[in-house]
Coordinates of C-alpha atoms in Angstrom, one line a residue:
S1 CA 0.0 0.0 0.0
P2 CA 2.8 2.6 0.7
L3 CA 4.2 1.8 -2.8
I4 CA 0.8 2.5 -4.4
L5 CA 0.4 5.7 -2.3
A6 CA 3.9 6.9 -3.2
T7 CA 3.2 6.2 -6.9
L8 CA -0.1 8.1 -6.8
T9 CA 1.6 11.1 -5.0
V10 CA 4.1 11.3 -7.8
I11 CA 1.4 11.2 -10.5
A12 CA -0.6 13.8 -8.5
A13 CA 2.4 16.0 -8.5
I14 CA 3.1 16.0 -12.2
L15 CA -0.3 15.5 -13.8
P16 CA -1.8 19.0 -13.2
M17 CA 1.0 20.4 -15.5
A18 CA -1.0 18.9 -18.4
F19 CA -3.5 21.7 -17.9
V20 CA -1.2 24.6 -18.6
R21 CA -2.8 26.9 -21.0
G22 CA -1.6 29.4 -23.6
L23 CA 1.3 29.0 -26.1
M24 CA 3.3 26.8 -23.7
G25 CA 0.6 24.3 -23.2
P26 CA 1.5 22.0 -26.1
Y27 CA 5.2 22.2 -25.1
M28 CA 4.5 21.0 -21.5
R29 CA 1.7 18.5 -22.0
P30 CA 3.8 15.5 -23.1
I31 CA 5.9 15.7 -19.9
P32 CA 3.1 15.0 -17.3
I33 CA 1.2 12.6 -19.6
G34 CA 4.3 10.5 -20.4
A35 CA 5.7 10.6 -16.9
S36 CA 2.4 9.5 -15.3
A37 CA 2.1 6.6 -17.7
A38 CA 5.7 5.7 -16.8
M39 CA 4.9 5.7 -13.1
V40 CA 2.0 3.4 -13.5
F41 CA 4.1 1.0 -15.6
S42 CA 6.9 1.1 -13.1
M43 CA 4.5 0.3 -10.3
I44 CA 3.4 -2.8 -12.2
V45 CA 7.0 -3.8 -12.7
A46 CA 7.7 -3.3 -9.0
F47 CA 4.8 -5.7 -8.1
V48 CA 5.4 -8.3 -10.8
A49 CA 8.8 -8.2 -12.4
T50 CA 10.9 -7.2 -9.4
P51 CA 9.9 -10.1 -7.0
W52 CA 10.3 -12.6 -9.8
A53 CA 13.7 -11.2 -10.8
A54 CA 14.8 -11.2 -7.1
Y55 CA 13.7 -14.8 -6.7
K56 CA 15.6 -15.9 -9.8
I57 CA 18.7 -13.9 -9.2
L58 CA 19.0 -14.0 -5.4
G59 CA 17.3 -17.3 -4.7
Y60 CA 20.4 -19.5 -5.1
A61 CA 22.5 -17.2 -2.8
H62 CA 19.8 -17.2 -0.2
R63 CA 19.5 -21.0 -0.2
K64 CA 23.3 -21.3 0.3
G65 CA 23.2 -18.7 3.1
K66 CA 25.4 -16.3 1.3
L67 CA 22.9 -13.5 1.0
K68 CA 23.5 -10.7 3.4
G69 CA 20.7 -8.5 4.5
H70 CA 20.4 -5.1 6.0
G71 CA 18.3 -6.0 9.0
H72 CA 17.8 -4.3 12.3
G73 CA 20.4 -6.4 14.2
E74 CA 23.2 -5.9 11.7
K75 CA 26.3 -3.9 12.7
E76 CA 25.7 -0.3 11.8
D77 CA 28.1 1.8 9.7
F78 CA 29.7 5.1 10.8
L79 CA 27.0 7.4 9.2
T80 CA 24.2 5.5 10.9
R81 CA 25.9 5.7 14.3
S82 CA 26.5 9.4 13.8
Y83 CA 22.9 9.9 12.9
R84 CA 21.7 8.2 16.0
S85 CA 24.1 10.2 18.2
Y86 CA 22.9 13.6 17.0
M87 CA 19.2 12.6 16.7
G88 CA 19.1 11.7 20.4
P89 CA 19.5 15.3 21.7
L90 CA 17.1 16.6 19.0
I91 CA 14.3 14.2 20.1
R92 CA 14.9 14.4 23.9
R93 CA 15.7 18.2 24.4
A94 CA 13.1 20.8 23.4
S95 CA 15.8 23.6 23.3
V96 CA 17.8 21.8 20.6
R97 CA 14.6 21.2 18.6
R98 CA 13.8 24.9 18.7
I99 CA 17.3 25.7 17.4
F100 CA 16.8 23.1 14.7
Y101 CA 13.5 24.7 13.6
C102 CA 15.1 28.1 13.6
V103 CA 17.9 26.9 11.4
L104 CA 15.4 25.3 8.9
V105 CA 13.4 28.6 8.7
L106 CA 16.6 30.7 8.2
L107 CA 17.8 28.3 5.4
L108 CA 14.4 28.5 3.7
F109 CA 14.0 32.3 3.9
G110 CA 17.6 32.8 3.0
S111 CA 17.1 30.7 -0.1
V112 CA 13.9 32.4 -1.1
A113 CA 15.5 35.9 -0.6
L114 CA 17.8 35.1 -3.5
V115 CA 14.9 35.9 -5.8
P116 CA 14.1 39.5 -4.7
A117 CA 17.8 40.1 -4.3
K118 CA 18.2 39.2 -8.0
R119 CA 20.8 36.6 -7.3
V120 CA 18.4 34.1 -9.0
L121 CA 16.8 35.6 -12.1
L122 CA 13.4 34.6 -13.3
K123 CA 12.9 34.0 -17.0
M124 CA 10.5 32.2 -19.2
L125 CA 13.0 30.0 -21.1
P126 CA 16.8 30.2 -21.2
F127 CA 18.7 31.1 -24.3
D128 CA 19.2 28.2 -26.6
N129 CA 22.4 27.3 -28.5
K130 CA 21.4 27.3 -32.1
N131 CA 23.5 27.2 -35.3
E132 CA 22.0 30.4 -36.7
F133 CA 20.6 33.8 -35.9
Q134 CA 19.3 36.8 -38.0
V135 CA 20.2 40.5 -38.2
I136 CA 17.1 42.5 -39.1
L137 CA 17.7 46.0 -40.6
N138 CA 15.0 48.6 -41.0
M139 CA 16.1 51.8 -42.7
P140 CA 13.8 54.9 -42.7
E141 CA 10.8 54.4 -45.0
G142 CA 11.6 55.7 -48.5
T143 CA 15.3 54.8 -48.3
P144 CA 16.5 53.6 -51.8
I145 CA 17.5 50.0 -52.0
D146 CA 21.1 51.0 -52.9
R147 CA 21.5 52.7 -49.6
T148 CA 20.0 49.8 -47.7
R149 CA 22.3 47.4 -49.5
A150 CA 25.4 49.5 -48.5
V151 CA 24.5 49.5 -44.8
I152 CA 23.7 45.7 -44.6
E153 CA 26.9 44.9 -46.5
E154 CA 28.9 46.9 -44.0
M155 CA 27.3 44.8 -41.2
A156 CA 28.0 41.6 -43.2
Y157 CA 31.7 42.5 -43.5
Y158 CA 31.9 42.9 -39.8
V159 CA 30.0 39.8 -38.9
R160 CA 32.0 37.7 -41.3
E161 CA 35.1 38.4 -39.2
V162 CA 33.6 36.6 -36.2
P163 CA 35.5 33.2 -35.9
E164 CA 32.4 31.1 -35.3
V165 CA 30.6 32.4 -38.4
S166 CA 30.4 29.8 -41.2
D167 CA 28.6 31.8 -43.9
I168 CA 26.2 34.7 -44.4
E169 CA 23.2 35.3 -46.7
I170 CA 22.1 38.8 -47.5
Y171 CA 18.5 39.7 -48.5
V172 CA 17.8 43.3 -49.5
G173 CA 14.3 44.4 -50.6
A174 CA 13.3 40.7 -50.7
A175 CA 11.9 38.4 -48.0
A176 CA 14.2 35.8 -46.7
P177 CA 12.9 32.3 -46.2
Y178 CA 11.2 32.8 -42.8
N179 CA 12.0 30.7 -39.8
F180 CA 10.4 30.0 -36.5
N181 CA 10.5 33.7 -35.5
G182 CA 9.1 34.7 -38.9
L183 CA 5.8 32.9 -38.2
V184 CA 4.9 35.6 -35.6
R185 CA 7.0 38.5 -36.8
H186 CA 5.8 38.2 -40.4
Y187 CA 9.3 38.2 -41.9
F188 CA 7.7 37.0 -45.2
L189 CA 6.4 40.5 -45.7
R190 CA 9.8 42.1 -45.5
N191 CA 10.1 43.0 -49.2
R192 CA 10.3 46.8 -49.2
P193 CA 13.4 48.7 -50.4
H194 CA 14.2 49.9 -46.9
M195 CA 14.3 46.4 -45.4
A196 CA 17.2 44.0 -45.3
D197 CA 18.0 40.7 -43.5
L198 CA 21.3 39.1 -42.7
Q199 CA 21.1 35.3 -42.2
V200 CA 24.1 34.3 -40.1
N201 CA 25.0 30.6 -40.1
L202 CA 27.4 29.4 -37.4
E203 CA 29.7 26.5 -37.1
D204 CA 28.1 23.4 -35.6
R205 CA 27.7 23.9 -31.8
H206 CA 29.9 20.8 -31.2
H207 CA 32.8 22.6 -32.9
R208 CA 32.7 25.9 -31.1
K209 CA 33.2 27.0 -27.5
R210 CA 30.8 30.0 -27.3
Q211 CA 27.1 29.6 -27.4
S212 CA 25.0 31.3 -30.1
H213 CA 23.6 33.8 -27.6
A214 CA 27.1 34.8 -26.5
I215 CA 28.1 35.4 -30.1
A216 CA 24.9 37.4 -30.8
E217 CA 25.6 39.5 -27.7
S218 CA 29.2 40.2 -28.7
I219 CA 28.3 41.6 -32.2
R220 CA 25.3 43.6 -31.1
P221 CA 27.2 46.8 -30.0
K222 CA 29.0 47.2 -33.3
L223 CA 25.9 46.6 -35.3
Q224 CA 24.0 49.2 -33.3
E225 CA 26.8 51.6 -34.0
I226 CA 26.6 51.0 -37.7
A227 CA 22.8 51.4 -37.7
K228 CA 23.0 54.6 -35.6
R229 CA 25.3 56.2 -38.2
A230 CA 22.8 55.3 -40.9
G231 CA 19.7 56.5 -38.9
A232 CA 18.4 52.9 -39.0
H233 CA 17.1 50.3 -36.5
V234 CA 18.7 46.9 -36.2
Q235 CA 17.7 43.8 -34.3
V236 CA 19.7 40.6 -33.6
A237 CA 17.0 37.9 -33.7
E238 CA 17.8 34.6 -32.1
V239 CA 15.8 31.5 -32.7
P240 CA 13.6 31.1 -29.6
P241 CA 13.6 27.8 -27.6
G242 CA 9.9 28.2 -27.0
P243 CA 6.9 30.0 -28.5
P244 CA 8.0 32.9 -30.7
V245 CA 6.9 36.4 -29.8
L246 CA 7.0 39.8 -31.6
S247 CA 10.0 40.7 -29.5
T248 CA 11.2 40.1 -26.0
L249 CA 9.8 43.5 -24.8
V250 CA 6.5 44.6 -26.5
L251 CA 4.6 47.7 -25.4
E252 CA 1.2 48.1 -27.1
I253 CA 0.0 51.7 -27.0
Y254 CA -3.8 52.5 -27.0
G255 CA -5.5 55.8 -27.2
P256 CA -8.3 57.9 -28.6
N257 CA -6.4 58.9 -31.8
Q258 CA -3.6 57.6 -34.0
Q259 CA -1.6 60.8 -33.8
G260 CA -1.5 60.7 -30.1
Q261 CA -0.5 57.0 -30.1
E262 CA 2.4 57.7 -32.4
E263 CA 3.5 60.6 -30.2
L264 CA 3.4 58.3 -27.2
S265 CA 5.4 55.6 -29.1
G266 CA 8.1 58.1 -29.7
K267 CA 8.3 59.1 -26.1
I268 CA 8.4 55.5 -24.9
E269 CA 11.1 54.7 -27.5
A270 CA 13.2 57.6 -26.2
L271 CA 12.7 56.3 -22.6
L272 CA 13.8 52.8 -23.5
G273 CA 16.8 54.3 -25.2
R274 CA 17.9 55.9 -22.0
T275 CA 17.4 52.7 -19.9
P276 CA 20.5 50.6 -19.4
G277 CA 20.2 47.0 -20.6
I278 CA 17.5 47.7 -23.2
T279 CA 18.6 47.3 -26.8
D280 CA 17.3 46.7 -30.3
I281 CA 14.6 49.4 -29.8
D282 CA 12.2 50.1 -32.6
T283 CA 8.6 51.2 -33.2
Y284 CA 6.0 50.4 -35.8
V285 CA 5.5 54.1 -36.5
E286 CA 6.7 54.8 -40.0
A287 CA 8.8 57.8 -41.0
D288 CA 7.0 60.6 -42.9
Q289 CA 7.2 60.0 -46.7
D290 CA 6.5 62.4 -49.6
L291 CA 4.0 60.8 -52.0
V292 CA 3.5 62.0 -55.6
R293 CA 0.2 61.0 -57.0
L294 CA -0.2 61.2 -60.8
Q295 CA -3.7 62.4 -61.6
V296 CA -4.7 61.6 -65.2
D297 CA -6.1 64.5 -67.1
S298 CA -9.3 62.7 -68.3
E299 CA -10.2 65.4 -70.8
K300 CA -6.8 65.3 -72.6
A301 CA -6.7 61.5 -72.5
S302 CA -10.2 61.2 -74.0
L303 CA -9.5 63.7 -76.7
N304 CA -6.5 61.7 -77.8
G305 CA -8.3 58.4 -77.5
I306 CA -6.0 57.1 -74.7
P307 CA -7.8 55.2 -72.0
M308 CA -7.0 56.2 -68.4
A309 CA -6.3 52.6 -67.5
Y310 CA -3.7 52.5 -70.2
V311 CA -1.9 55.5 -68.8
A312 CA -1.8 53.9 -65.3
R313 CA -0.6 50.6 -66.7
T314 CA 2.2 52.3 -68.6
V315 CA 3.4 54.1 -65.5
A316 CA 3.3 50.9 -63.4
T317 CA 5.2 49.0 -66.1
A318 CA 7.9 51.7 -66.3
L319 CA 8.5 51.9 -62.5
K320 CA 7.5 48.5 -61.1
G321 CA 7.9 46.3 -64.2
E322 CA 5.7 43.8 -66.0
V323 CA 6.5 40.2 -67.0
A324 CA 6.5 40.0 -70.8
G325 CA 7.3 36.4 -71.2
L326 CA 9.7 33.5 -70.1
A327 CA 13.2 32.8 -71.3
R328 CA 14.7 29.3 -71.1
L329 CA 18.4 29.6 -70.4
P330 CA 20.8 26.7 -70.7
G331 CA 22.1 27.1 -67.1
E332 CA 18.8 27.4 -65.4
Y333 CA 16.5 24.6 -64.3
E334 CA 13.4 26.8 -64.3
P335 CA 12.2 29.4 -66.9
V336 CA 13.4 32.9 -66.2
E337 CA 10.9 35.8 -66.3
I338 CA 11.5 38.6 -68.8
L339 CA 10.8 41.8 -66.9
V340 CA 10.1 45.0 -68.8
R341 CA 10.8 48.3 -66.9
L342 CA 13.0 51.4 -66.9
P343 CA 16.7 51.1 -65.9
Q344 CA 17.3 51.4 -62.2
D345 CA 18.8 55.0 -62.4
K346 CA 15.7 56.3 -64.1
R347 CA 13.3 54.7 -61.6
R348 CA 14.5 56.8 -58.6
D349 CA 12.2 59.8 -59.5
L350 CA 9.6 60.9 -61.9
K351 CA 12.1 62.4 -64.4
G352 CA 12.4 59.0 -66.0
L353 CA 8.8 59.2 -67.1
E354 CA 9.5 62.4 -69.2
G355 CA 10.8 60.4 -72.1
I356 CA 7.8 58.0 -72.3
Q357 CA 5.3 58.8 -75.1
L358 CA 1.9 57.2 -75.8
L359 CA 0.3 56.8 -79.2
S360 CA -3.0 58.6 -79.7
R361 CA -5.8 57.5 -82.0
Y362 CA -4.6 60.1 -84.6
G363 CA -1.2 58.5 -84.8
Q364 CA 0.6 61.2 -82.9
M365 CA 3.0 60.5 -80.0
I366 CA 1.8 62.2 -76.8
P367 CA 4.4 62.8 -74.0
L368 CA 3.2 61.1 -70.8
P369 CA 3.8 64.3 -68.7
D370 CA 1.1 66.0 -70.8
L371 CA -1.5 63.5 -69.7
V372 CA -0.9 63.6 -66.0
K373 CA -0.8 66.2 -63.2
P374 CA 1.5 65.4 -60.2
E375 CA 0.0 66.0 -56.8
K376 CA 2.3 66.1 -53.8
R377 CA 1.0 64.7 -50.5
S378 CA 2.2 62.6 -47.6
Q379 CA 2.0 58.9 -47.4
D380 CA -0.6 57.6 -44.9
H381 CA 0.9 55.7 -42.0
S382 CA -0.1 52.1 -41.5
I383 CA -2.7 51.4 -38.9
Y384 CA -2.4 48.2 -36.8
H385 CA -5.2 46.6 -34.9
K386 CA -5.3 43.9 -32.2
N387 CA -8.6 42.4 -31.3
L388 CA -10.3 45.2 -33.3
M389 CA -8.6 47.9 -31.2
R390 CA -6.2 50.3 -32.9
T391 CA -2.7 50.0 -31.4
S392 CA 0.9 51.1 -31.9
Y393 CA 3.8 48.9 -31.1
V394 CA 7.2 49.6 -29.4
I395 CA 9.5 46.6 -29.4
A396 CA 12.9 46.1 -27.7
D397 CA 15.2 43.4 -26.4
V398 CA 17.1 43.0 -23.2
T399 CA 20.8 42.3 -22.7
D400 CA 22.4 40.0 -20.2
Q401 CA 22.7 43.1 -17.9
V402 CA 18.9 42.8 -17.4
G403 CA 18.5 39.2 -18.3
S404 CA 14.7 39.0 -18.2
P405 CA 11.8 41.2 -19.3
V406 CA 10.3 40.8 -15.9
Y407 CA 13.0 43.1 -14.4
A408 CA 12.8 45.6 -17.2
L409 CA 9.0 45.8 -16.6
V410 CA 9.6 46.4 -12.8
G411 CA 12.2 49.1 -13.5
L412 CA 10.1 51.0 -16.2
R413 CA 6.7 51.0 -14.4
K414 CA 7.4 54.2 -12.5
E415 CA 9.1 55.9 -15.5
L416 CA 6.1 55.3 -17.7
D417 CA 3.9 57.0 -15.1
K418 CA 5.9 60.2 -15.6
I419 CA 5.3 60.4 -19.4
Q420 CA 3.3 63.4 -20.5
L421 CA 0.1 62.4 -22.3
P422 CA -1.3 63.9 -25.5
A423 CA -4.3 66.2 -25.1
S424 CA -7.6 64.4 -24.9
D425 CA -11.2 65.2 -23.9
E426 CA -11.1 62.7 -21.0
G427 CA -8.7 64.9 -19.0
Q428 CA -6.5 61.9 -18.2
K429 CA -3.4 62.7 -16.1
K430 CA -1.4 59.4 -16.0
L431 CA -0.8 56.6 -18.5
V432 CA -2.7 53.5 -17.5
Q433 CA -0.6 50.3 -17.6
Y434 CA -2.1 46.8 -18.2
F435 CA 0.0 43.7 -17.5
T436 CA -2.3 40.8 -18.2
R437 CA -5.1 42.1 -20.5
Q438 CA -6.0 44.7 -23.1
P439 CA -7.9 47.9 -22.1
D440 CA -11.6 47.7 -22.2
S441 CA -11.8 50.6 -24.7
S442 CA -9.6 52.9 -26.6
R443 CA -10.9 56.0 -24.9
E444 CA -8.1 56.1 -22.4
W445 CA -4.3 56.4 -23.0
A446 CA -3.0 53.1 -22.0
V447 CA 0.0 50.7 -22.5
K448 CA -0.2 46.9 -22.4
W449 CA 2.9 44.9 -21.6
D450 CA 3.2 42.0 -24.0
G451 CA 5.9 39.9 -25.6
E452 CA 7.8 37.4 -23.5
W453 CA 6.4 38.9 -20.3
H454 CA 2.9 37.8 -21.2
I455 CA 3.9 34.2 -21.9
T456 CA 6.0 34.2 -18.7
Y457 CA 3.0 35.4 -16.7
E458 CA 0.7 32.8 -18.2
V459 CA 3.1 29.9 -17.7
F460 CA 4.1 30.7 -14.1
R461 CA 0.5 31.5 -13.2
D462 CA -0.7 28.1 -14.6
L463 CA 2.2 26.3 -13.0
G464 CA 1.5 28.0 -9.7
L465 CA -2.1 26.9 -9.9
A466 CA -0.9 23.4 -10.8
F467 CA 1.4 23.4 -7.8
A468 CA -1.5 24.4 -5.6
A469 CA -3.6 21.5 -7.0
V470 CA -0.6 19.2 -6.4
L471 CA -0.5 20.1 -2.7
I472 CA -4.2 19.5 -2.3
L473 CA -4.2 16.2 -4.1
I474 CA -1.2 14.9 -2.2
Y475 CA -2.8 16.0 1.1
A476 CA -6.0 14.2 0.2
L477 CA -4.1 11.0 -0.7
V478 CA -2.0 11.0 2.5
V479 CA -5.1 11.7 4.6
G480 CA -6.9 8.8 3.0
W481 CA -4.1 6.4 3.8
F482 CA -2.9 7.5 7.2
K483 CA -6.4 8.5 8.4
S484 CA -5.1 11.6 10.0
F485 CA -5.2 15.3 9.2
K486 CA -1.9 16.1 10.9
T487 CA 0.3 13.4 9.5
P488 CA 0.1 14.8 5.9
V489 CA 1.6 18.0 7.2
I490 CA 4.6 16.1 8.3
V491 CA 4.8 14.2 5.1
M492 CA 4.6 17.4 3.0
A493 CA 7.0 19.4 5.1
P494 CA 10.1 18.6 3.0
I495 CA 8.5 20.1 -0.2
P496 CA 9.4 23.7 0.7
L497 CA 12.8 22.4 2.0
S498 CA 13.7 21.5 -1.5
L499 CA 14.0 25.2 -2.3
V500 CA 17.0 25.2 0.1
G501 CA 18.8 23.3 -2.6
I502 CA 17.1 24.5 -5.8
L503 CA 17.6 28.3 -5.5
P504 CA 21.2 28.3 -4.2
A505 CA 22.1 25.8 -6.9
H506 CA 20.7 28.1 -9.6
W507 CA 22.6 31.1 -8.1
L508 CA 25.9 29.2 -7.9
S509 CA 25.6 27.9 -11.4
G510 CA 24.5 31.2 -12.8
V511 CA 21.4 29.7 -14.4
F512 CA 18.0 31.4 -14.8
F513 CA 15.1 30.0 -12.9
T514 CA 12.9 29.1 -15.8
A515 CA 9.7 27.3 -16.6
T516 CA 11.6 24.0 -16.8
S517 CA 13.0 24.8 -13.3
M518 CA 9.4 25.1 -12.1
I519 CA 8.6 21.8 -13.6
G520 CA 11.5 20.3 -11.7
L521 CA 10.3 21.8 -8.5
I522 CA 6.8 20.3 -9.0
A523 CA 8.0 16.9 -10.1
G524 CA 10.5 16.8 -7.3
A525 CA 7.7 17.5 -4.8
G526 CA 6.2 14.0 -5.6
I527 CA 9.6 12.3 -5.2
V528 CA 10.2 14.1 -1.9
V529 CA 6.8 13.1 -0.5
R530 CA 7.5 9.6 -1.5
N531 CA 10.6 9.6 0.8
S532 CA 8.5 11.1 3.6
I533 CA 5.9 8.4 3.2
I534 CA 8.6 5.8 3.6
L535 CA 9.8 7.4 6.8
V536 CA 6.4 7.9 8.4
D537 CA 5.2 4.4 7.4
F538 CA 8.3 2.9 8.9
I539 CA 7.8 4.9 12.1
E540 CA 4.3 3.5 12.4
L541 CA 5.5 0.0 11.7
R542 CA 7.9 0.2 14.6
L543 CA 5.2 1.6 16.9
K544 CA 3.0 -1.4 16.0
E545 CA 5.8 -3.6 17.1
G546 CA 5.8 -1.9 20.5
M547 CA 8.8 0.3 20.1
P548 CA 8.7 3.6 22.1
L549 CA 8.1 6.7 20.1
E550 CA 11.6 8.2 20.7
E551 CA 13.3 5.1 19.4
A552 CA 10.9 4.6 16.5
V553 CA 11.5 8.0 15.0
I554 CA 15.3 7.6 15.3
D555 CA 15.2 4.1 13.9
A556 CA 13.2 5.2 10.9
G557 CA 15.8 7.7 9.8
A558 CA 18.6 5.3 10.5
V559 CA 17.2 2.2 8.8
R560 CA 15.3 3.7 5.9
F561 CA 18.1 6.1 4.8
R562 CA 19.5 3.6 2.4
P563 CA 16.3 3.4 0.2
M564 CA 16.0 7.2 0.4
L565 CA 19.7 7.6 -0.7
L566 CA 19.2 5.2 -3.6
T567 CA 16.1 7.1 -4.7
A568 CA 18.0 10.4 -4.6
S569 CA 21.0 8.8 -6.4
A570 CA 18.7 7.5 -9.1
V571 CA 17.2 11.0 -9.6
V572 CA 20.7 12.6 -9.7
V573 CA 22.0 10.1 -12.3
G574 CA 18.8 10.4 -14.4
A575 CA 18.8 14.2 -14.4
S576 CA 22.5 14.5 -15.1
V577 CA 21.8 13.4 -18.7
I578 CA 20.2 16.8 -19.4
L579 CA 22.3 18.9 -17.1
F580 CA 24.3 20.5 -19.9
D581 CA 21.3 21.0 -22.3
P582 CA 20.6 24.8 -22.4
I583 CA 16.9 24.4 -22.3
F584 CA 16.5 21.6 -19.7
Q585 CA 19.4 22.6 -17.5
G586 CA 17.0 24.3 -15.1
L587 CA 14.9 21.1 -14.8
A588 CA 18.1 19.1 -14.1
I589 CA 19.4 21.5 -11.5
A590 CA 16.0 21.6 -9.8
L591 CA 15.7 17.8 -9.6
I592 CA 19.2 17.2 -8.5
A593 CA 19.7 20.0 -6.0
G594 CA 16.1 19.8 -4.7
E595 CA 16.3 16.0 -4.2
V596 CA 19.7 16.2 -2.5
A597 CA 18.6 19.0 -0.1
A598 CA 15.2 17.4 0.7
T599 CA 16.8 14.0 1.3
I600 CA 19.4 15.3 3.7
L601 CA 17.0 17.6 5.6
S602 CA 13.9 15.4 5.5
R603 CA 15.9 12.5 7.1
T604 CA 16.0 14.7 10.2
A605 CA 13.0 17.0 9.8
V606 CA 10.3 14.4 9.3
P607 CA 11.2 12.3 12.4
V608 CA 11.6 15.4 14.5
L609 CA 8.3 16.8 13.3
Y610 CA 6.5 13.5 13.9
Y611 CA 7.9 13.3 17.4
S612 CA 6.9 17.0 18.2
M613 CA 3.4 16.5 16.9
Y614 CA 2.6 13.2 18.7
R615 CA 4.8 13.1 21.8
K616 CA 2.0 14.6 24.0
H617 CA -0.6 12.1 22.8
R618 CA 1.5 8.9 22.8
C619 CA 0.1 7.8 26.1
Q620 CA -3.4 9.5 26.0
A621 CA -4.4 8.4 22.5
P622 CA -3.4 5.8 19.9
V623 CA -0.9 7.0 17.3
P624 CA -2.7 7.5 13.9
G625 CA -2.5 4.5 11.6
T626 CA -1.1 2.1 14.2
G627 CA -4.3 0.7 15.5
A628 CA -2.7 0.6 18.9

């Protein structure tokens, strides 16, 4: 029965993770489902295959009297004798127990304090070690493609000097084959003359010492310098290990009018530029562009018998080009399009149209400028909507100095409150900030934090709810078995003690506490409770045999330490396989450090807590679960 109970507690610990919502749900769901099925199968093996294998393998040695056991009367080793010597004062002296409890509380609070002290940084997912990343260049709208090409080539020459770079592909005015990032960031639409991409391919990760994130961080300052000289914006886009987002930091600006939203976007962009640790800043607000619209003189066109659509098509063919046919070249596998248009030097302005003439119905050649009237105006800015609400975007990234968008959000909250708002009828005085949802309407000036922060919030919120459900399920299972409402408190006490190992281990190893670390904490809770059940069950077995309570709690930790140590060792060996994987490193550290800390502390804490809770009732009432 304890084996069944321990198996159910592990399943209860990991199964709630299957109900994580949002973009991370599909990533996490296979873990609890697969692990729960594995636990059920392992329990069947323990009941069926293990006894049979023990009989077949150990039976001969047992019959010959060569099989040595680890019974109660066997000579104890040094560690067991040391355990009994220091457990005696803990059990028999109340002052020593109080000191022990104070030490546990200090260890726990000291470990948790590493988070607000920023010794342990919270992040959605760590940086992965990929063999590629992209450099995204956005020149001011209206920039000629030649100027864009010159800037991106200057960046390419610099990046090519990085030792780990294998090769580079340059895309100017044409969309590169979009990757995982491009699904959300719409890289397939980057086909304007002022846009360029640099696809940087690295040597295989097994053949280089630095990770791709370190390489990207090292080249970012120089690329920012080149972009600043050209008046451009540049982003170093790494392939994400989890769901892609528009950018690490995304601020959505809402308000009563578009002009005010664009004004706020500029102020927030300037604020981010002054903030240390914020980089790759850009907005979706386009630069002002002069637009020349050619208005066809319908009277002249009709008098000369030239249709207006024909005039428009001629201009479009001259500037944009039109496919006239296909050419089959010997060195090409596919037919090549024959594109008819003016030479590149004559497409830069409208002067190239002066030499175009159209044939009238009277056989005369009419110059194109005689049929059109140029009208100068400004290009309308693009309007973006999210859930039918007009919005403007400010995007940015964070460097290793900040580490996580969570800390950037905390640092910028008060600064955003100081921003002066555009004039409005509402008389609003302060910018309203939303962290988990959009505003209810666009009547107020508001900013919504999005990007990686929103996924981080969703994941840790759902994992926190899952952990709360874990605690409730484990408590219900243990109450059902031990038929006591106090014993489950003892059994579950080592769960928070695992933080004594998890958080300091993240700090010492310099690893982010990520969603995978949280998974390790939750999964480790089931394993820790399993060890506690072993201890409490053994204590009650000794009590049934008539052993005094003081000796029973000491004997439980001394005798059952070997199975607990084997369980911890199995977890350490199993988790060490993924210890050096950049994504699952947090999971491995949480499992290893949490299990080691909980095993060491629970060996003492569980017996002491059991004794403290039941010592006053050992004579007045039967001990729960003993039937005595």
